């Protein structure tokens, strides 16, 4: 089923992100040890407000938060409720993503469901897989979908326009597809972007 993409947020995972979403709780960890994926201030508060404009904005300790419905590419396990919130002045994050804590990991980013990369030893993570990106799109019908890919340049048979191509040279970001329509095929896990 094809829908038009309206906007996207994306993140190239860092070693810290990767550790946060896999490392089991250690002796000496405080109750709130990190279990999230960060997005930098290149994605502004106003960008997030636009991205989640059909959801109520909540106020949390460090700023706004949104609880939103999320569907996942490649896995039809229903709709999840996820939260993105401001963690500090320079970052927002998607919360509760650590698998060892049985958290609410986004289905699309779960190894057993989609082949998302996982470490050999979650207790000893020293690097993140090269060029591992996670993303969430907002479709023109208001739905949000999550996906991921692992490459530093688009494959030959992938549809890319100028904006999509720019993802591969950035660590994270947000943009609106306002330079021509891009379709999104929810049946394609690996690369759902396509030309109308």
Short mmCIF file of the C-alpha atoms (twelve columns), coordinates in Angstrom:
data_MODEL
# 
_entry.id   MODEL 
# 
loop_
_atom_site.group_PDB 
_atom_site.id 
_atom_site.type_symbol 
_atom_site.label_atom_id 
_atom_site.label_alt_id 
_atom_site.label_comp_id 
_atom_site.label_asym_id 
_atom_site.label_seq_id 
_atom_site.Cartn_x 
_atom_site.Cartn_y 
_atom_site.Cartn_z 
_atom_site.pdbx_PDB_model_num 
ATOM 1   C CA . UNK A 1   0.000  0.000   0.000  1 
ATOM 2   C CA . UNK A 2   1.487  3.340   -1.058 1 
ATOM 3   C CA . UNK A 3   1.168  6.551   0.918  1 
ATOM 4   C CA . UNK A 4   2.931  9.863   0.438  1 
ATOM 5   C CA . UNK A 5   5.695  10.688  2.916  1 
ATOM 6   C CA . UNK A 6   5.407  14.080  4.561  1 
ATOM 7   C CA . UNK A 7   8.511  14.207  6.784  1 
ATOM 8   C CA . UNK A 8   11.228 12.120  8.419  1 
ATOM 9   C CA . UNK A 9   13.441 12.097  11.518 1 
ATOM 10  C CA . UNK A 10  16.529 9.900   11.413 1 
ATOM 11  C CA . UNK A 11  19.549 8.983   13.527 1 
ATOM 12  C CA . UNK A 12  22.847 7.282   12.723 1 
ATOM 13  C CA . UNK A 13  23.406 5.278   15.897 1 
ATOM 14  C CA . UNK A 14  26.460 6.088   17.997 1 
ATOM 15  C CA . UNK A 15  28.269 3.645   20.250 1 
ATOM 16  C CA . UNK A 16  26.491 5.259   23.224 1 
ATOM 17  C CA . UNK A 17  23.082 4.745   21.592 1 
ATOM 18  C CA . UNK A 18  23.931 1.129   20.816 1 
ATOM 19  C CA . UNK A 19  25.112 0.446   24.370 1 
ATOM 20  C CA . UNK A 20  21.994 2.143   25.769 1 
ATOM 21  C CA . UNK A 21  19.619 -0.129  23.867 1 
ATOM 22  C CA . UNK A 22  21.410 -3.428  24.589 1 
ATOM 23  C CA . UNK A 23  23.505 -3.354  27.771 1 
ATOM 24  C CA . UNK A 24  21.946 -5.196  30.712 1 
ATOM 25  C CA . UNK A 25  21.695 -3.327  33.983 1 
ATOM 26  C CA . UNK A 26  24.986 -3.557  35.910 1 
ATOM 27  C CA . UNK A 27  25.705 -3.610  39.637 1 
ATOM 28  C CA . UNK A 28  26.025 0.004   40.709 1 
ATOM 29  C CA . UNK A 29  23.692 1.378   38.019 1 
ATOM 30  C CA . UNK A 30  21.200 3.868   39.342 1 
ATOM 31  C CA . UNK A 31  17.494 3.298   38.725 1 
ATOM 32  C CA . UNK A 32  17.397 5.465   35.622 1 
ATOM 33  C CA . UNK A 33  20.396 4.172   33.709 1 
ATOM 34  C CA . UNK A 34  20.255 5.122   30.056 1 
ATOM 35  C CA . UNK A 35  17.855 3.137   27.860 1 
ATOM 36  C CA . UNK A 36  17.177 5.514   24.999 1 
ATOM 37  C CA . UNK A 37  18.267 6.752   21.577 1 
ATOM 38  C CA . UNK A 38  19.216 10.437  21.437 1 
ATOM 39  C CA . UNK A 39  18.439 12.945  18.692 1 
ATOM 40  C CA . UNK A 40  20.536 16.127  18.678 1 
ATOM 41  C CA . UNK A 41  19.417 19.750  18.582 1 
ATOM 42  C CA . UNK A 42  19.673 19.732  14.780 1 
ATOM 43  C CA . UNK A 43  16.065 18.557  15.170 1 
ATOM 44  C CA . UNK A 44  14.446 21.524  16.893 1 
ATOM 45  C CA . UNK A 45  11.545 21.635  19.304 1 
ATOM 46  C CA . UNK A 46  9.468  23.189  16.513 1 
ATOM 47  C CA . UNK A 47  10.395 20.314  14.180 1 
ATOM 48  C CA . UNK A 48  9.141  17.822  16.783 1 
ATOM 49  C CA . UNK A 49  5.945  19.825  17.301 1 
ATOM 50  C CA . UNK A 50  5.235  19.737  13.592 1 
ATOM 51  C CA . UNK A 51  6.115  16.036  13.350 1 
ATOM 52  C CA . UNK A 52  3.662  15.176  16.149 1 
ATOM 53  C CA . UNK A 53  1.096  17.911  15.559 1 
ATOM 54  C CA . UNK A 54  -1.866 15.518  15.760 1 
ATOM 55  C CA . UNK A 55  -0.811 14.451  19.298 1 
ATOM 56  C CA . UNK A 56  -1.123 16.302  22.583 1 
ATOM 57  C CA . UNK A 57  2.103  17.815  23.827 1 
ATOM 58  C CA . UNK A 58  2.869  16.897  27.431 1 
ATOM 59  C CA . UNK A 59  5.129  18.760  29.804 1 
ATOM 60  C CA . UNK A 60  7.911  16.760  31.480 1 
ATOM 61  C CA . UNK A 61  10.857 17.828  33.638 1 
ATOM 62  C CA . UNK A 62  13.099 19.057  30.804 1 
ATOM 63  C CA . UNK A 63  10.518 20.167  28.243 1 
ATOM 64  C CA . UNK A 64  7.866  18.680  25.975 1 
ATOM 65  C CA . UNK A 65  7.023  15.022  25.344 1 
ATOM 66  C CA . UNK A 66  4.728  13.227  22.926 1 
ATOM 67  C CA . UNK A 67  3.185  9.778   23.285 1 
ATOM 68  C CA . UNK A 68  2.386  8.643   19.753 1 
ATOM 69  C CA . UNK A 69  1.174  5.644   17.781 1 
ATOM 70  C CA . UNK A 70  3.884  3.917   15.764 1 
ATOM 71  C CA . UNK A 71  3.752  1.196   13.129 1 
ATOM 72  C CA . UNK A 72  6.822  -0.788  12.058 1 
ATOM 73  C CA . UNK A 73  8.024  -1.798  8.609  1 
ATOM 74  C CA . UNK A 74  8.422  -5.495  8.007  1 
ATOM 75  C CA . UNK A 75  6.455  -6.567  11.063 1 
ATOM 76  C CA . UNK A 76  2.717  -6.445  11.488 1 
ATOM 77  C CA . UNK A 77  2.409  -6.787  15.238 1 
ATOM 78  C CA . UNK A 78  0.050  -3.883  15.652 1 
ATOM 79  C CA . UNK A 79  0.472  -0.330  16.810 1 
ATOM 80  C CA . UNK A 80  2.855  0.600   19.608 1 
ATOM 81  C CA . UNK A 81  2.686  3.648   21.836 1 
ATOM 82  C CA . UNK A 82  6.134  5.243   21.983 1 
ATOM 83  C CA . UNK A 83  7.401  8.410   23.651 1 
ATOM 84  C CA . UNK A 84  9.774  11.084  22.412 1 
ATOM 85  C CA . UNK A 85  10.727 13.696  24.995 1 
ATOM 86  C CA . UNK A 86  13.241 16.437  25.642 1 
ATOM 87  C CA . UNK A 87  16.038 15.019  27.797 1 
ATOM 88  C CA . UNK A 88  18.150 18.170  28.112 1 
ATOM 89  C CA . UNK A 89  18.370 21.503  26.252 1 
ATOM 90  C CA . UNK A 90  20.386 19.960  23.413 1 
ATOM 91  C CA . UNK A 91  18.666 16.598  22.923 1 
ATOM 92  C CA . UNK A 92  15.393 14.780  22.531 1 
ATOM 93  C CA . UNK A 93  15.164 11.011  22.841 1 
ATOM 94  C CA . UNK A 94  12.971 8.041   22.170 1 
ATOM 95  C CA . UNK A 95  12.609 6.383   25.541 1 
ATOM 96  C CA . UNK A 96  12.624 2.830   26.945 1 
ATOM 97  C CA . UNK A 97  14.458 1.037   24.109 1 
ATOM 98  C CA . UNK A 98  16.678 -1.359  26.106 1 
ATOM 99  C CA . UNK A 99  15.903 -5.001  25.262 1 
ATOM 100 C CA . UNK A 100 17.450 -6.482  28.412 1 
ATOM 101 C CA . UNK A 101 14.961 -4.560  30.535 1 
ATOM 102 C CA . UNK A 102 12.061 -5.891  28.449 1 
ATOM 103 C CA . UNK A 103 11.325 -2.336  27.421 1 
ATOM 104 C CA . UNK A 104 9.075  -1.172  24.647 1 
ATOM 105 C CA . UNK A 105 11.668 -1.429  21.862 1 
ATOM 106 C CA . UNK A 106 10.281 -0.286  18.538 1 
ATOM 107 C CA . UNK A 107 9.283  -3.469  16.701 1 
ATOM 108 C CA . UNK A 108 11.175 -2.442  13.550 1 
ATOM 109 C CA . UNK A 109 14.380 -2.123  15.604 1 
ATOM 110 C CA . UNK A 110 14.073 -5.541  17.282 1 
ATOM 111 C CA . UNK A 111 16.552 -8.249  16.150 1 
ATOM 112 C CA . UNK A 112 14.211 -11.229 16.504 1 
ATOM 113 C CA . UNK A 113 11.549 -9.517  14.396 1 
ATOM 114 C CA . UNK A 114 13.454 -7.737  11.626 1 
ATOM 115 C CA . UNK A 115 17.105 -8.793  11.781 1 
ATOM 116 C CA . UNK A 116 18.151 -5.483  13.356 1 
ATOM 117 C CA . UNK A 117 21.861 -5.775  14.244 1 
ATOM 118 C CA . UNK A 118 22.665 -6.957  17.763 1 
ATOM 119 C CA . UNK A 119 25.955 -7.367  19.642 1 
ATOM 120 C CA . UNK A 120 27.586 -10.741 20.253 1 
ATOM 121 C CA . UNK A 121 28.007 -9.822  23.917 1 
ATOM 122 C CA . UNK A 122 25.674 -7.127  25.305 1 
ATOM 123 C CA . UNK A 123 27.928 -6.842  28.384 1 
ATOM 124 C CA . UNK A 124 30.966 -5.876  26.296 1 
ATOM 125 C CA . UNK A 125 29.964 -3.474  23.516 1 
ATOM 126 C CA . UNK A 126 32.884 -1.444  22.198 1 
ATOM 127 C CA . UNK A 127 31.648 -0.377  18.767 1 
ATOM 128 C CA . UNK A 128 28.435 0.166   16.882 1 
ATOM 129 C CA . UNK A 129 27.826 -1.516  13.512 1 
ATOM 130 C CA . UNK A 130 28.921 0.797   10.705 1 
ATOM 131 C CA . UNK A 131 26.337 3.144   9.186  1 
ATOM 132 C CA . UNK A 132 23.359 1.869   11.191 1 
ATOM 133 C CA . UNK A 133 20.435 4.272   10.837 1 
ATOM 134 C CA . UNK A 134 17.014 4.289   12.474 1 
ATOM 135 C CA . UNK A 135 14.200 6.504   11.273 1 
ATOM 136 C CA . UNK A 136 10.564 7.430   11.741 1 
ATOM 137 C CA . UNK A 137 8.459  8.921   8.965  1 
ATOM 138 C CA . UNK A 138 5.241  10.845  9.143  1 
ATOM 139 C CA . UNK A 139 2.934  10.050  6.231  1 
ATOM 140 C CA . UNK A 140 0.487  12.553  4.781  1 
ATOM 141 C CA . UNK A 141 -2.362 10.571  6.345  1 
ATOM 142 C CA . UNK A 142 -0.843 11.290  9.794  1 
ATOM 143 C CA . UNK A 143 0.551  7.793   10.456 1 
ATOM 144 C CA . UNK A 144 4.065  7.327   11.835 1 
ATOM 145 C CA . UNK A 145 6.192  4.371   10.662 1 
ATOM 146 C CA . UNK A 146 9.604  3.176   11.873 1 
ATOM 147 C CA . UNK A 147 12.346 1.508   9.880  1 
ATOM 148 C CA . UNK A 148 16.108 1.094   9.694  1 
ATOM 149 C CA . UNK A 149 18.927 0.488   7.233  1 
ATOM 150 C CA . UNK A 150 22.661 -0.173  7.406  1 
ATOM 151 C CA . UNK A 151 24.730 1.347   4.634  1 
ATOM 152 C CA . UNK A 152 26.702 4.530   3.995  1 
ATOM 153 C CA . UNK A 153 25.261 5.049   0.525  1 
ATOM 154 C CA . UNK A 154 22.040 4.104   -1.229 1 
ATOM 155 C CA . UNK A 155 21.902 0.820   -3.091 1 
ATOM 156 C CA . UNK A 156 21.706 0.987   -6.873 1 
ATOM 157 C CA . UNK A 157 18.035 -0.015  -7.007 1 
ATOM 158 C CA . UNK A 158 16.886 2.337   -4.200 1 
ATOM 159 C CA . UNK A 159 14.873 5.391   -5.114 1 
ATOM 160 C CA . UNK A 160 16.465 8.553   -3.715 1 
ATOM 161 C CA . UNK A 161 15.900 12.219  -4.336 1 
ATOM 162 C CA . UNK A 162 18.213 15.015  -3.170 1 
ATOM 163 C CA . UNK A 163 16.818 15.079  0.362  1 
ATOM 164 C CA . UNK A 164 16.858 11.325  0.872  1 
ATOM 165 C CA . UNK A 165 20.420 11.160  -0.449 1 
ATOM 166 C CA . UNK A 166 21.482 13.762  2.131  1 
ATOM 167 C CA . UNK A 167 20.616 11.346  4.978  1 
ATOM 168 C CA . UNK A 168 23.727 9.301   4.192  1 
ATOM 169 C CA . UNK A 169 26.055 12.225  4.978  1 
ATOM 170 C CA . UNK A 170 24.454 13.250  8.300  1 
ATOM 171 C CA . UNK A 171 24.348 11.887  11.835 1 
ATOM 172 C CA . UNK A 172 20.727 12.834  12.409 1 
ATOM 173 C CA . UNK A 173 18.146 15.221  11.075 1 
ATOM 174 C CA . UNK A 174 14.630 16.164  10.114 1 
ATOM 175 C CA . UNK A 175 13.201 17.317  6.847  1 
ATOM 176 C CA . UNK A 176 9.915  17.753  5.067  1 
ATOM 177 C CA . UNK A 177 9.453  16.269  1.601  1 
ATOM 178 C CA . UNK A 178 8.438  19.552  -0.010 1 
ATOM 179 C CA . UNK A 179 10.460 19.243  -3.223 1 
ATOM 180 C CA . UNK A 180 8.206  16.691  -4.895 1 
ATOM 181 C CA . UNK A 181 6.122  13.752  -3.744 1 
ATOM 182 C CA . UNK A 182 7.794  10.615  -2.420 1 
ATOM 183 C CA . UNK A 183 5.756  7.465   -1.901 1 
ATOM 184 C CA . UNK A 184 6.214  5.049   0.987  1 
ATOM 185 C CA . UNK A 185 5.517  1.347   0.465  1 
ATOM 186 C CA . UNK A 186 4.730  -0.178  3.868  1 
ATOM 187 C CA . UNK A 187 5.200  -3.700  2.467  1 
ATOM 188 C CA . UNK A 188 8.937  -3.122  1.864  1 
ATOM 189 C CA . UNK A 189 11.052 -3.423  4.985  1 
ATOM 190 C CA . UNK A 190 14.474 -2.730  3.486  1 
ATOM 191 C CA . UNK A 191 13.789 0.455   1.497  1 
ATOM 192 C CA . UNK A 192 10.176 1.693   1.382  1 
ATOM 193 C CA . UNK A 193 10.781 4.992   -0.422 1 
ATOM 194 C CA . UNK A 194 9.654  5.020   -4.021 1 
ATOM 195 C CA . UNK A 195 8.612  7.345   -6.814 1 
ATOM 196 C CA . UNK A 196 4.915  7.905   -7.436 1 
# 
